[in-house]
XYZ file of C-alpha atoms in Angstrom:
644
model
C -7.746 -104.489 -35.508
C -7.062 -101.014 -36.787
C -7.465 -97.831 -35.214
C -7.694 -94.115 -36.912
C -7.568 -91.769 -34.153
C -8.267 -87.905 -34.939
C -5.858 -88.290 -37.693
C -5.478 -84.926 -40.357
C -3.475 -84.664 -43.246
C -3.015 -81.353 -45.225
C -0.550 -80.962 -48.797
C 0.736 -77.737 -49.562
C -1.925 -76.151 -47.150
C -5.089 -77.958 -48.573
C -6.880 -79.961 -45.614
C -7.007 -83.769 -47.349
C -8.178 -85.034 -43.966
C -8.891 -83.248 -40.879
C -9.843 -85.062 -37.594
C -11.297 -88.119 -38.970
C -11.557 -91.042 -36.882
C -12.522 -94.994 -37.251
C -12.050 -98.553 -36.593
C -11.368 -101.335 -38.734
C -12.388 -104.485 -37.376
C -12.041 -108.202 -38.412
C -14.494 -109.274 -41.002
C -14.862 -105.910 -41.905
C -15.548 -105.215 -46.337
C -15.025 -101.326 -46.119
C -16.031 -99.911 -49.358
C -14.629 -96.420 -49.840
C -16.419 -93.781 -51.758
C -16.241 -90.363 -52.571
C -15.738 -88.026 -55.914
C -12.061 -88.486 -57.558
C -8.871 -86.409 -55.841
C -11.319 -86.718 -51.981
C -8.463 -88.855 -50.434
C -9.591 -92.079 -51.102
C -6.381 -93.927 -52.178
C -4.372 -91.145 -50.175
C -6.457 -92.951 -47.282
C -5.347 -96.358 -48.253
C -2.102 -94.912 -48.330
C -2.256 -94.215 -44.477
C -3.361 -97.233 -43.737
C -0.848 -98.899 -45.449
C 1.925 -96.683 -43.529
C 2.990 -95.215 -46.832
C 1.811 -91.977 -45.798
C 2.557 -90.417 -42.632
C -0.544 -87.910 -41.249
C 0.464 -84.732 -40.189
C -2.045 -84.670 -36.857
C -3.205 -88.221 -35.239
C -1.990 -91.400 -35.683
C -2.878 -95.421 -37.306
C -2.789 -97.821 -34.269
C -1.812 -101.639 -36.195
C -1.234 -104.409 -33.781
C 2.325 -105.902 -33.822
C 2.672 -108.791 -36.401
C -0.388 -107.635 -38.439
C -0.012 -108.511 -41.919
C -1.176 -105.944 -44.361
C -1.512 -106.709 -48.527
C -2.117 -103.761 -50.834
C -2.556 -103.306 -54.230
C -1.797 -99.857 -55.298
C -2.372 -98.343 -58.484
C 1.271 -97.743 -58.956
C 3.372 -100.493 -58.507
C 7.048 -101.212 -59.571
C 7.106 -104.645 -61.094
C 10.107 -106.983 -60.589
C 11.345 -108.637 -63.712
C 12.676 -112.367 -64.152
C 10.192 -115.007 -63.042
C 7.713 -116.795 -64.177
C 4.353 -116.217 -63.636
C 4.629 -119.315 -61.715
C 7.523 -118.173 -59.322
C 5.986 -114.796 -59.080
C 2.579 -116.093 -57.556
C 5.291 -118.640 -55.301
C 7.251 -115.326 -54.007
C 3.992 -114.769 -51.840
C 4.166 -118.133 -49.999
C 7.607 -116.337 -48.283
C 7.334 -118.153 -44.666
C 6.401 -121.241 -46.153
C 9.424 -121.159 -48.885
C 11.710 -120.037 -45.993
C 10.599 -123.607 -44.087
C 10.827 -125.417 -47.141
C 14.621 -124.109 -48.008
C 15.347 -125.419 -44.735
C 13.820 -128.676 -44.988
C 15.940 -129.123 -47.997
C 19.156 -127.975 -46.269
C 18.529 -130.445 -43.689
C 17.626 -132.988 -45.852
C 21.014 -132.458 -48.238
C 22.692 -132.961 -44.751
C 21.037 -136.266 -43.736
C 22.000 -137.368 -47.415
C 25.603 -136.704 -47.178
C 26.337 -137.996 -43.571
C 27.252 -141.419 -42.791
C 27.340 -141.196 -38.767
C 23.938 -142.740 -38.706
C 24.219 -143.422 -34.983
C 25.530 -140.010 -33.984
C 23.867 -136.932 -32.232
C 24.056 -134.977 -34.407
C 22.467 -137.190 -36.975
C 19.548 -137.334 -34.432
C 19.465 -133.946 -34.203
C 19.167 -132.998 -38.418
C 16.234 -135.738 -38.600
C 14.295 -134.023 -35.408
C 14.646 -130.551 -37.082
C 13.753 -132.223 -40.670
C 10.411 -133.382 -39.026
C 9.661 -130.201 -36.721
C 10.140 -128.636 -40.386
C 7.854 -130.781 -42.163
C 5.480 -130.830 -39.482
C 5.361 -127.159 -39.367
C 5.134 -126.897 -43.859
C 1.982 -129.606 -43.593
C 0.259 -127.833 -40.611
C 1.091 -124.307 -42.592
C -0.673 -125.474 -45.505
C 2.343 -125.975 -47.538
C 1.678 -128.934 -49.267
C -1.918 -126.826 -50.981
C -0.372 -124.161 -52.009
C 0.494 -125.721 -55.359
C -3.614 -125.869 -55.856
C -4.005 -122.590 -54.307
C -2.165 -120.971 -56.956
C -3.415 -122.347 -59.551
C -6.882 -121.551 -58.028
C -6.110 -117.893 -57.952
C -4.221 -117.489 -61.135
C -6.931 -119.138 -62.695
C -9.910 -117.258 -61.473
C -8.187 -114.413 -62.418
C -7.832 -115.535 -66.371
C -4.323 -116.980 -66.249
C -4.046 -120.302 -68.471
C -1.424 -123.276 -67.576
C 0.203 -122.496 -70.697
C 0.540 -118.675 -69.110
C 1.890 -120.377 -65.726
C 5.895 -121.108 -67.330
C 5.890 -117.278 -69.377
C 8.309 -114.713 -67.810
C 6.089 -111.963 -66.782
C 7.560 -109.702 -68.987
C 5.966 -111.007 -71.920
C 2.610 -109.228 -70.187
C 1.062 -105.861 -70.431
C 0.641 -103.548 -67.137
C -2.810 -105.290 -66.494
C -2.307 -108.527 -67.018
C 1.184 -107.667 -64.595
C -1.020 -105.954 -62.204
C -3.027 -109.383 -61.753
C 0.094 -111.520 -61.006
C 0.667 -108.541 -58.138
C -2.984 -109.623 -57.185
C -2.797 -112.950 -57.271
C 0.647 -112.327 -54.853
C -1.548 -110.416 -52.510
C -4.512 -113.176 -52.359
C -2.709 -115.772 -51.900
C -0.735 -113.968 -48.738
C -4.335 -113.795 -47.052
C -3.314 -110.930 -45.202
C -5.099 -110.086 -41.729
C -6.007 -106.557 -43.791
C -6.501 -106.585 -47.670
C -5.945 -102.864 -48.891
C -7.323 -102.717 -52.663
C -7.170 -99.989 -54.546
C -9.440 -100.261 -57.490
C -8.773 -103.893 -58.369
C -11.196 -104.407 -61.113
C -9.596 -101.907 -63.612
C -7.814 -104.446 -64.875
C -9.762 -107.448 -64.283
C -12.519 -108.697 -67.231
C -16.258 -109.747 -66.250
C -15.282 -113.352 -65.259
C -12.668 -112.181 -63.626
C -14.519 -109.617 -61.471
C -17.072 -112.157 -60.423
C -14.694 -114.127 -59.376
C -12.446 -111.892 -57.150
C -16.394 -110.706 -55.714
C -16.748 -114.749 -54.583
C -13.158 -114.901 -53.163
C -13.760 -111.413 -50.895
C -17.137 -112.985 -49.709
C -15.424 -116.119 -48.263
C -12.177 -114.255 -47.353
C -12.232 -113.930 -43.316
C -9.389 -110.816 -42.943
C -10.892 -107.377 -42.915
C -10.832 -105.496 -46.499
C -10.971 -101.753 -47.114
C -11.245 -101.148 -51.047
C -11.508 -98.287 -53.587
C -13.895 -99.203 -56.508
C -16.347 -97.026 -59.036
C -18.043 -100.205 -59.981
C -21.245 -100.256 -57.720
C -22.179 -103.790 -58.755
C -18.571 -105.078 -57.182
C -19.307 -102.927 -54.229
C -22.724 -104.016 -53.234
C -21.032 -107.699 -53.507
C -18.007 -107.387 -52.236
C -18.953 -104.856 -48.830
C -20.909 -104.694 -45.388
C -19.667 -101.421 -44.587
C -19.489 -97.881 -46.327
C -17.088 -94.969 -45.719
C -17.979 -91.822 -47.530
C -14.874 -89.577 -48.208
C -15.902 -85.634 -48.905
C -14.562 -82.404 -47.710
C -11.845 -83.651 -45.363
C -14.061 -85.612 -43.448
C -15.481 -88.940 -43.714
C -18.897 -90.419 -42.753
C -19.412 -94.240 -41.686
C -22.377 -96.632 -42.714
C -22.581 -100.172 -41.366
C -23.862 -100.776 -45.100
C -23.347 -101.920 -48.532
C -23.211 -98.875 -51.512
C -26.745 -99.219 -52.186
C -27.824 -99.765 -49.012
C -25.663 -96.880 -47.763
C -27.424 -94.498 -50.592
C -30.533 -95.208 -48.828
C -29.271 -94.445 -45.309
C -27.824 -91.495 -46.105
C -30.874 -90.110 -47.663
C -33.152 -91.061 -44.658
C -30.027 -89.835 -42.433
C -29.949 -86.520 -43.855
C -33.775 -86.178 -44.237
C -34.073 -86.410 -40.400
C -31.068 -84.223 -40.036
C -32.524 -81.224 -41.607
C -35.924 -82.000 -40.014
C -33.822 -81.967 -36.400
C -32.267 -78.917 -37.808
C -35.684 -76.996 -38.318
C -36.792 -77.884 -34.869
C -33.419 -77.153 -33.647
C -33.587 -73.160 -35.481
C -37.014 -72.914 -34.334
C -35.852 -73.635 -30.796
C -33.129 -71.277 -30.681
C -35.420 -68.435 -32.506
C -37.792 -68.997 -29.984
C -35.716 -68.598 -26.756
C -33.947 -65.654 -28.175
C -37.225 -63.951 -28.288
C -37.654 -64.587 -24.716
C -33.757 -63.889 -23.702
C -34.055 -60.405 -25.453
C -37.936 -60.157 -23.599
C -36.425 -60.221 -20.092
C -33.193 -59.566 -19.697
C -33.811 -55.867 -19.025
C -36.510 -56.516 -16.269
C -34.916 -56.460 -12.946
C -37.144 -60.267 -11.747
C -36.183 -62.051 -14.957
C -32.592 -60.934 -15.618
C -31.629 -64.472 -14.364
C -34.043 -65.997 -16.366
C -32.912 -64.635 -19.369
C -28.964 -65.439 -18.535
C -30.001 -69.183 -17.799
C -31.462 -69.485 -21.104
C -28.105 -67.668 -22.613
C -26.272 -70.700 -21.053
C -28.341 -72.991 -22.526
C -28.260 -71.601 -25.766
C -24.375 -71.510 -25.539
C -24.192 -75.272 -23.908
C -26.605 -76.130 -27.075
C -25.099 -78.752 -29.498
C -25.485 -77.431 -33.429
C -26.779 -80.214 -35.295
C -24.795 -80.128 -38.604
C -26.431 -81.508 -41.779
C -24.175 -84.033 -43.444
C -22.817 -82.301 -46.485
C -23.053 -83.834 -49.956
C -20.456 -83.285 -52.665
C -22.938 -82.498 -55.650
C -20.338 -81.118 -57.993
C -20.805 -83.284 -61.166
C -19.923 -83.245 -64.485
C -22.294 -81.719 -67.331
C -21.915 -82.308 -70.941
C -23.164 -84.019 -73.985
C -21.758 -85.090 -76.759
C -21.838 -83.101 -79.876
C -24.321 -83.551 -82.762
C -23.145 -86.365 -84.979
C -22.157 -85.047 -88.539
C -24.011 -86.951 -91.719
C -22.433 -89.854 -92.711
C -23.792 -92.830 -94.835
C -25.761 -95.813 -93.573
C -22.935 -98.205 -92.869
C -20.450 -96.909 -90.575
C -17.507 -99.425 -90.648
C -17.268 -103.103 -92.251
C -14.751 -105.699 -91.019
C -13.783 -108.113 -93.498
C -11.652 -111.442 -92.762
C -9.121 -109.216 -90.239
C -6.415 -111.170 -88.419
C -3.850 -109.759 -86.063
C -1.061 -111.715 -84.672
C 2.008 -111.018 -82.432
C 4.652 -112.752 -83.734
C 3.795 -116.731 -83.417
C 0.481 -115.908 -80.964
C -2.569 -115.730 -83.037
C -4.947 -112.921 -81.036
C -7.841 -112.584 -83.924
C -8.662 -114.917 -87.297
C -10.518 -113.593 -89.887
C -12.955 -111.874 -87.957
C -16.071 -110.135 -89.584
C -18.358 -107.592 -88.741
C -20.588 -104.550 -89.508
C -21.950 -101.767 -87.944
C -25.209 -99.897 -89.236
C -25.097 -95.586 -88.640
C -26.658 -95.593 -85.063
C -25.824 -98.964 -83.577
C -24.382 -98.903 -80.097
C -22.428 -102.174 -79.748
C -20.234 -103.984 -77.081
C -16.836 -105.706 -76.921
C -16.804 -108.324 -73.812
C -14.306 -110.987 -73.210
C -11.520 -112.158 -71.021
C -8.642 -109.765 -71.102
C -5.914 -110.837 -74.231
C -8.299 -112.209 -76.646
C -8.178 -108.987 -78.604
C -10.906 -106.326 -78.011
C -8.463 -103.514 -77.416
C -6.808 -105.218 -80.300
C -9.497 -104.516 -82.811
C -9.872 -101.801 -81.407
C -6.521 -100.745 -82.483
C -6.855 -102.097 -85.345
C -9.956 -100.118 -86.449
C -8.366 -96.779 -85.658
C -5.072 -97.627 -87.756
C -3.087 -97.584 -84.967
C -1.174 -101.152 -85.584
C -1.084 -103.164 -88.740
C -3.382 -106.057 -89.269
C -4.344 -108.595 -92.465
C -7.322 -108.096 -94.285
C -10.171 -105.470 -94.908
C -11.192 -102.640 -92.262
C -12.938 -99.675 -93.769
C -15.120 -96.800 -92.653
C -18.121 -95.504 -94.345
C -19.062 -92.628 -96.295
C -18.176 -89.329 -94.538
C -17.190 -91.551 -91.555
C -15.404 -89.617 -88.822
C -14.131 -91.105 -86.196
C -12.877 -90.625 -82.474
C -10.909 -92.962 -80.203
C -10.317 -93.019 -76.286
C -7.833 -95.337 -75.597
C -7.793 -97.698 -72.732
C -4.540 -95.419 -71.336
C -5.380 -92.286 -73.300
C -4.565 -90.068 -69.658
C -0.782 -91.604 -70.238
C -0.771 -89.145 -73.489
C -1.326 -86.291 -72.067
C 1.777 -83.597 -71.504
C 2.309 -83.951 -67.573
C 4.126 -80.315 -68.065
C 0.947 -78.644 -69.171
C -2.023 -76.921 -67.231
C -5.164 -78.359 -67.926
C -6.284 -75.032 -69.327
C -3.282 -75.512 -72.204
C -4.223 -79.249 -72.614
C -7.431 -78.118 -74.054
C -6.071 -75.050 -76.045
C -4.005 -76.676 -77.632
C -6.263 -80.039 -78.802
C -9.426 -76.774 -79.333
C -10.975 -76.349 -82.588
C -11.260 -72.927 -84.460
C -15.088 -73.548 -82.965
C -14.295 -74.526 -79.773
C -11.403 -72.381 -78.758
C -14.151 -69.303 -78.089
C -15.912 -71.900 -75.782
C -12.514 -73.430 -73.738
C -13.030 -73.028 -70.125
C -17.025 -73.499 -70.343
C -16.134 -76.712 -71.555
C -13.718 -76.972 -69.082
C -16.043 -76.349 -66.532
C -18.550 -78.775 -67.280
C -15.503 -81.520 -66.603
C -15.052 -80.267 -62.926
C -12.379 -77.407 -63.575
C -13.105 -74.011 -63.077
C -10.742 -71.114 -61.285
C -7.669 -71.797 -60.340
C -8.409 -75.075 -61.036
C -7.540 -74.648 -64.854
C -3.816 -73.677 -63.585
C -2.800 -77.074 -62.138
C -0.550 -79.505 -64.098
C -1.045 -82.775 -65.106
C 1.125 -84.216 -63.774
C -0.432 -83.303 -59.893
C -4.038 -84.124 -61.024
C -5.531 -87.946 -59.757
C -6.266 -90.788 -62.289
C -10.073 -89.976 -62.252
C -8.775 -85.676 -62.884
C -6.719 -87.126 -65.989
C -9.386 -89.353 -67.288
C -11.610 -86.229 -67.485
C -9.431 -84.089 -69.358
C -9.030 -87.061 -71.524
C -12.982 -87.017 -72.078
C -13.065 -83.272 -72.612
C -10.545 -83.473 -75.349
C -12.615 -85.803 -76.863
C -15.726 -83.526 -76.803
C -13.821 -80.897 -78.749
C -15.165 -82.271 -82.232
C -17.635 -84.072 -83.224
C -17.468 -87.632 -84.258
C -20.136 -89.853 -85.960
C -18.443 -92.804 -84.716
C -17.081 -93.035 -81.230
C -14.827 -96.176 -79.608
C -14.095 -95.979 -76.508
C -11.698 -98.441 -75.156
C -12.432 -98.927 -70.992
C -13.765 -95.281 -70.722
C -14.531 -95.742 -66.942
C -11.403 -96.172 -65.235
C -10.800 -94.346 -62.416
C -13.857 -92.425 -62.867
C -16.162 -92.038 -59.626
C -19.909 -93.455 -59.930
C -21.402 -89.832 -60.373
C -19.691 -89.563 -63.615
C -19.531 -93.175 -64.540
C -23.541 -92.449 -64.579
C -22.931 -88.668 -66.321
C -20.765 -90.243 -69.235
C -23.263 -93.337 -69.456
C -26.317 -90.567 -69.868
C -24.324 -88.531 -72.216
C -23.446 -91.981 -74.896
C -26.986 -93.338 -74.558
C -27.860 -89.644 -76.221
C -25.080 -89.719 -78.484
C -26.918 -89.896 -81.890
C -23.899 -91.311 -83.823
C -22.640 -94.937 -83.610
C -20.530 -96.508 -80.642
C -18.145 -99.108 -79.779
C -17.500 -99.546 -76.313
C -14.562 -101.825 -74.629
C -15.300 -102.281 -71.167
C -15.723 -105.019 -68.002
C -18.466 -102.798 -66.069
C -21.458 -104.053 -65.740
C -23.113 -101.564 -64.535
C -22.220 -98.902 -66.938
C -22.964 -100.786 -69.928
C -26.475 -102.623 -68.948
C -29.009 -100.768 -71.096
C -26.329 -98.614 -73.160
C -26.038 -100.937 -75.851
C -28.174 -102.858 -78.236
C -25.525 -105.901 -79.133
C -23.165 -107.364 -77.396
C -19.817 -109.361 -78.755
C -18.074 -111.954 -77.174
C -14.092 -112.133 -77.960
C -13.270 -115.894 -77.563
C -10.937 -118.159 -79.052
C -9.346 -115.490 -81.852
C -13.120 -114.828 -83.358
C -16.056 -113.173 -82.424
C -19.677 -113.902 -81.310
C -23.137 -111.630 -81.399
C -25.375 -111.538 -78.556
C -28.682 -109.312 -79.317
C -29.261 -107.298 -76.344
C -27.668 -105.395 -73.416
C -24.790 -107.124 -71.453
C -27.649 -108.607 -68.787
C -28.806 -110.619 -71.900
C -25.772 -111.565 -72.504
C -24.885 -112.912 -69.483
C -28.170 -114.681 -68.872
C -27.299 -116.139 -71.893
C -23.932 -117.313 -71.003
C -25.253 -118.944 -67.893
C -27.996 -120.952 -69.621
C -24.857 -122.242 -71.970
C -22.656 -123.095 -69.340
C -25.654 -125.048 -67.383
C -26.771 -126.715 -70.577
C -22.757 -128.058 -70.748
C -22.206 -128.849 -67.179
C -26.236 -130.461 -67.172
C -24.750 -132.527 -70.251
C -21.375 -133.513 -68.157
C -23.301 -134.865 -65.315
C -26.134 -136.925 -67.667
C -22.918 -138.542 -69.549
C -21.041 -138.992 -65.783
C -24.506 -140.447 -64.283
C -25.437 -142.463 -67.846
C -21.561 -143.895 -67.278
C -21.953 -144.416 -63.349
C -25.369 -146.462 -64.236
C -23.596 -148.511 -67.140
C -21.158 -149.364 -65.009
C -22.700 -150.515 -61.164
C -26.550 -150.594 -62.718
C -27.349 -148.924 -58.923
C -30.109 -146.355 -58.612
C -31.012 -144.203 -56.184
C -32.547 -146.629 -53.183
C -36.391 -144.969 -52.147
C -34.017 -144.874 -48.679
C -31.856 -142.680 -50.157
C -34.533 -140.651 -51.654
C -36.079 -140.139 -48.451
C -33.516 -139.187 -46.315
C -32.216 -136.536 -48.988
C -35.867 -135.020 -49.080
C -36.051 -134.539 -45.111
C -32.440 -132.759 -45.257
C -33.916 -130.647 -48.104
C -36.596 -129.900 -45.786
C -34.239 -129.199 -42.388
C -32.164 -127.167 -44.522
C -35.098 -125.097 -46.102
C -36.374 -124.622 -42.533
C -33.019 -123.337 -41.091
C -32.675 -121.010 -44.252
C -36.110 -119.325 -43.533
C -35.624 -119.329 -39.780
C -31.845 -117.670 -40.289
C -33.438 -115.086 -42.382
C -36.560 -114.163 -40.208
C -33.508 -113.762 -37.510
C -31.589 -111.428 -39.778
C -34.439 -109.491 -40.717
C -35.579 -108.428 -37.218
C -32.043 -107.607 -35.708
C -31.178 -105.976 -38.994
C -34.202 -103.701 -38.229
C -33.114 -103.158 -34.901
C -29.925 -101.967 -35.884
C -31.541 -99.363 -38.531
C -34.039 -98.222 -36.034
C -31.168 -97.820 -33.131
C -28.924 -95.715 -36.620
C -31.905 -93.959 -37.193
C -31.921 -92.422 -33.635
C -28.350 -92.416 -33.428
C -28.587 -89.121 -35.708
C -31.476 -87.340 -33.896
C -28.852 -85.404 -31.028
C -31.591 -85.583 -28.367
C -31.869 -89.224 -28.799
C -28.033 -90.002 -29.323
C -27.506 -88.369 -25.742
C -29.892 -90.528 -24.102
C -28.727 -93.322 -25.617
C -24.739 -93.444 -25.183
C -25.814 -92.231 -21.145
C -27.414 -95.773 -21.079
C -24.848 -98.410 -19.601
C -23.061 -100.479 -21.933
C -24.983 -98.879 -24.607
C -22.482 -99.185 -27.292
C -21.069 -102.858 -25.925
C -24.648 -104.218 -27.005
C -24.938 -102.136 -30.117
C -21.462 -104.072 -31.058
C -22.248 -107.236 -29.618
C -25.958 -107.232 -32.031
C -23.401 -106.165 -34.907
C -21.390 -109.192 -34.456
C -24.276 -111.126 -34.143
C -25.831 -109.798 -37.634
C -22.635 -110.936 -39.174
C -22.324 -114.171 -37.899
C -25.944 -114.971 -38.703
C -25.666 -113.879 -42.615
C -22.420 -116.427 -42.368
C -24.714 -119.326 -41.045
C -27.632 -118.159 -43.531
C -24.971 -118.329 -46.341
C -23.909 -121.508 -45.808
C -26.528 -122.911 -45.334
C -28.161 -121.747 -48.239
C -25.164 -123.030 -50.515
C -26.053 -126.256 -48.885
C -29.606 -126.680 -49.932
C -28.740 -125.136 -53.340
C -25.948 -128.283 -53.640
C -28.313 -130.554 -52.616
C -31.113 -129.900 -54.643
């Protein structure tokens, strides 16, 4: 679908990209990875066309159509959310606006026996031909599935998007995108604004979407559900696994084991017939000896070990002060915004070392409390720390405070302690800027550069209470895991706001849910709370259907016929066969393909290989196979798990 061909890119004389080539191919879930300010989004760029690459070139077939969410977006104002999500429907409202045109006409003329008359109600049913076989009369339903599934109400459906924050805004742009089902879906970290449910849901849409996707994300758990394919981003190069994140961790570890093992050999070789090239070359009988093995030597194919990029943040939080043994008490608060009602006499209280939670969909006030406990808006009733409380806040957009006309090195000077100020640029240092570095603005550093300084301001004192409002957006997975290891050492108390799984399983001890303006405890990490949720929402749904079947018996007095009965059990048992016999398939030409990757990266083996005829057609050909036997498997398995 999409070619990269040797394409390089270079800003101000730094290499972004240099040489890189790759294909993107239909049905292809490209997850891009790589440490923040490698190139990912700049990458998306490309591929969008917004950027233009200095060497090389993006091959897009004519009438491809390309959706991508970028991370900064201009937002139109004066719809509803409604017409927004409609504006993305634009062939579809271009036949409808005809229809109507020709339908006004047939209306208003009276020559009922003319040609022309003929002629309007022919094009007014080519039109509505075309609308019903384009899917025009679903798209009503198809918005309101999106919208939905991404934690829009019907009440929400009729407000002008104005009335929204950025995220909520940046889900209507979404939504738009989604419901275009472009041939290529360009994402550029599309859960940062997006809750839990809301996450989970855009993972289910990707799986069934049939278009190729190529997405940014830190969130490993929406990676490993949402991709087949891996492209690793890292000093101006890139590096391409026909895998899922995890998976790809795994390859790249074996990859690079065998690499340095082919490397030894490889040195060993070349050691060995120098000592023979520098043993004859000055005797008369073996001078051309010696100069055939100098050919071969220079004809000899370095095998380069894939490099990793290890930097990584180091740092831990300070010791927390001494503070008494309740660390903040919520009594009866309420916050509302103007006639919307976002929290009612909500109540809470958290002991000196308790590492807590806030989950929920987005708008049902955790930032809000959030805000409220730090005194930054005005609420109704009681908040108040405890004794020799002190407290420190990272807000959800805390990189939008920081001077764009500073260096990073005065950012930190200026927020530094009378103890810290001694210890600036080692702190600075553990955040990923050192050297020159230090000198760059803020305004030229990347989302994930921003949300470090961010952090490092925040490790300038220390705090025996911490809330942190979303703390991992548009931070990359290595320090996702850093900061995650750094709070679950942090000896003071912690409120964290966020929607990543991931990052929060095991890091805190209680979990609470924000729903309908109150607040609910879950004991446990956010796994328990979500196998918790599930058992709820089975228990309700397992209640709907005893009341629908109860009703359905009252009502004909049928049961199911020992027929019926039967013939359900042998499709459970066709189904269960075809399940096992799709995955026995999978398995074996899964290892194939590993086995044929493995070799792929031993040189010796990789020549002998790509000399055999249509080497790489079958290699393809099994690829396409793989993925249309996981398709089969899948639905087939959300058969028997219907049926059952």
């Amino acid at each position: 679908m999409v070619s990269v061909n040797n394409l390089s890119l270079y800003f101000g004389g730094q290499d972004i990209f240099k040489d890189i080539s790759f294909m993107v191919n239909k049905g292809d879930k490209i997850g891009l990875t790589g440490k923040n300010g490698a190139g990912k989004s700049t990458l998306l760029k490309v591929l969008a066309k917004d950027l233009t690459p200095n060497r090389g070139n993006v091959s897009v077939p004519n009438g491809l159509i390309v959706g991508f969410l970028r991370q900064d977006l201009e937002f139109e104002d004066g719809r509803t959310v409604l017409e927004e999500a409609q504006t993305a429907f634009e062939f579809l409202n271009d036949v409808e606006t005809r229809m109507n045109d020709a339908n006004k006409k047939l209306t208003e003329r009276t020559d009922y026996e003319s040609e022309a008359y003929l002629d309007i109600i022919n094009e007014f049913n080519e039109l509505e031909e075309r609308f019903r076989m384009a899917g025009g009369n679903d798209t009503a339903a198809e918005i309101n599935q999106v919208l939905s599934g991404l934690g829009f109400t019907q009440y929400d459906f009729e407000r002008q998007t104005t009335e929204f924050s950025g995220g909520w805004r940046m889900r209507i742009e979404l939504a738009k995108i989604l419901l275009m089902k472009p041939d290529l879906l360009l994402l550029d970290e599309p859960t940062n604004h997006l809750d839990i449910e809301s996450i989970m849901w855009l993972e289910r849409w990707l799986k069934n979407y049939s278009g190729a996707v190529v997405l940014v994300s830190h969130d490993r758990l929406f990676l490993d559900a949402s991709t087949n394919r891996t492209i690793e981003v890292a000093f101006s190069s890139i590096n391409d696994y026909k895998a899922s994140f995890t998976k790809y961790l795994t390859l790249r570890e074996d990859r690079v084991l065998k690499q340095i093992q082919a490397k030894k050999n490889q040195d060993k070789f070349i050691e060995e017939t120098k000592v023979l090239i520098n043993k004859f070359r000055a005797k008369k009988n073996k001078a051309a000896f010696a100069q055939t093995l100098i050919k071969k030597l220079e004809r000899l194919e370095i095998i380069q070990i894939e490099q990793e990029d290890v930097a990584r943040m180091q740092f831990r939080f300070p010791p927390a002060p001494h503070s008494g043994k309740i660390s903040l008490k919520i009594d009866e608060a309420s916050k509302s915004f103007n006639d919307l009602k976002v929290l009612d006499k909500v109540n809470l209280e958290i002991v000196k070392g308790d590492k807590i939670a806030f989950v929920g969909k987005n708008g049902e006030g955790k930032s809000t409390l959030a805000k409220m406990i730090v005194n930054e808006i005005e609420f109704d009733g009681d908040i108040e720390l405890g004794h020799q409380v002190k407290m420190g806040y990272y807000a959800q957009n805390q990189a939008e405070f920081l001077d764009e006309n500073l260096t990073v090195l005065e950012t930190i000077e200026q927020a530094a302690t009378e103890d810290t100020s001694a210890r600036v640029r080692s702190i600075l240092g553990s955040f990923l800027f050192s050297n020159d570095e230090v000198k760059k603005k803020v305004k030229v550093l990347s989302g994930g550069e921003r949300a470090r300084v961010a952090l490092c301001k925040l490790l300038l004192e220390p705090y025996n209470l911490l809330i942190m409002d979303e703390p991992t957006n548009h931070l990359d997975i290595t320090s996702k895991e850093l900061l995650k290891k750094a709070l679950a050492k942090y000896d003071g108390s912690l409120i964290v706001v966020s929607h990543d799984r991931e990052f929060l399983q095991g890091l805190t001890e209680k979990v609470y849910e924000f729903k309908s303006q109150n607040i609910k405890e879950y004991i446990g990490d956010i796994d328990t709370f979500l196998d918790e949720k599930d058992l709820e929402n089975f228990k309700q749904l397992e209640s709907s259907q005893k009341e629908q079947k109860n009703t359905k018996q009252d009502k004909s007095g049928v049961q199911l016929s020992y027929a019926n009965q039967k013939a359900r059990k042998k499709k459970i048992k066709k189904l269960q066969n075809r399940v096992s016999k799709l995955e026995q398939e999978i398995e074996n030409l899964d290892k194939l393909q590993m086995q044929i990757d493995a070799d792929l990266a031993i040189p010796e083996k990789f020549k002998e290989l790509s000399q055999k005829d249509g080497f790489f057609a079958e290699y393809e050909k099994n690829q396409q196979k793989l993925q249309k036997l996981e398709a089969e498997w899948e639905k087939a398995a959300v058969q028997l798990e219907a049926i059952k």
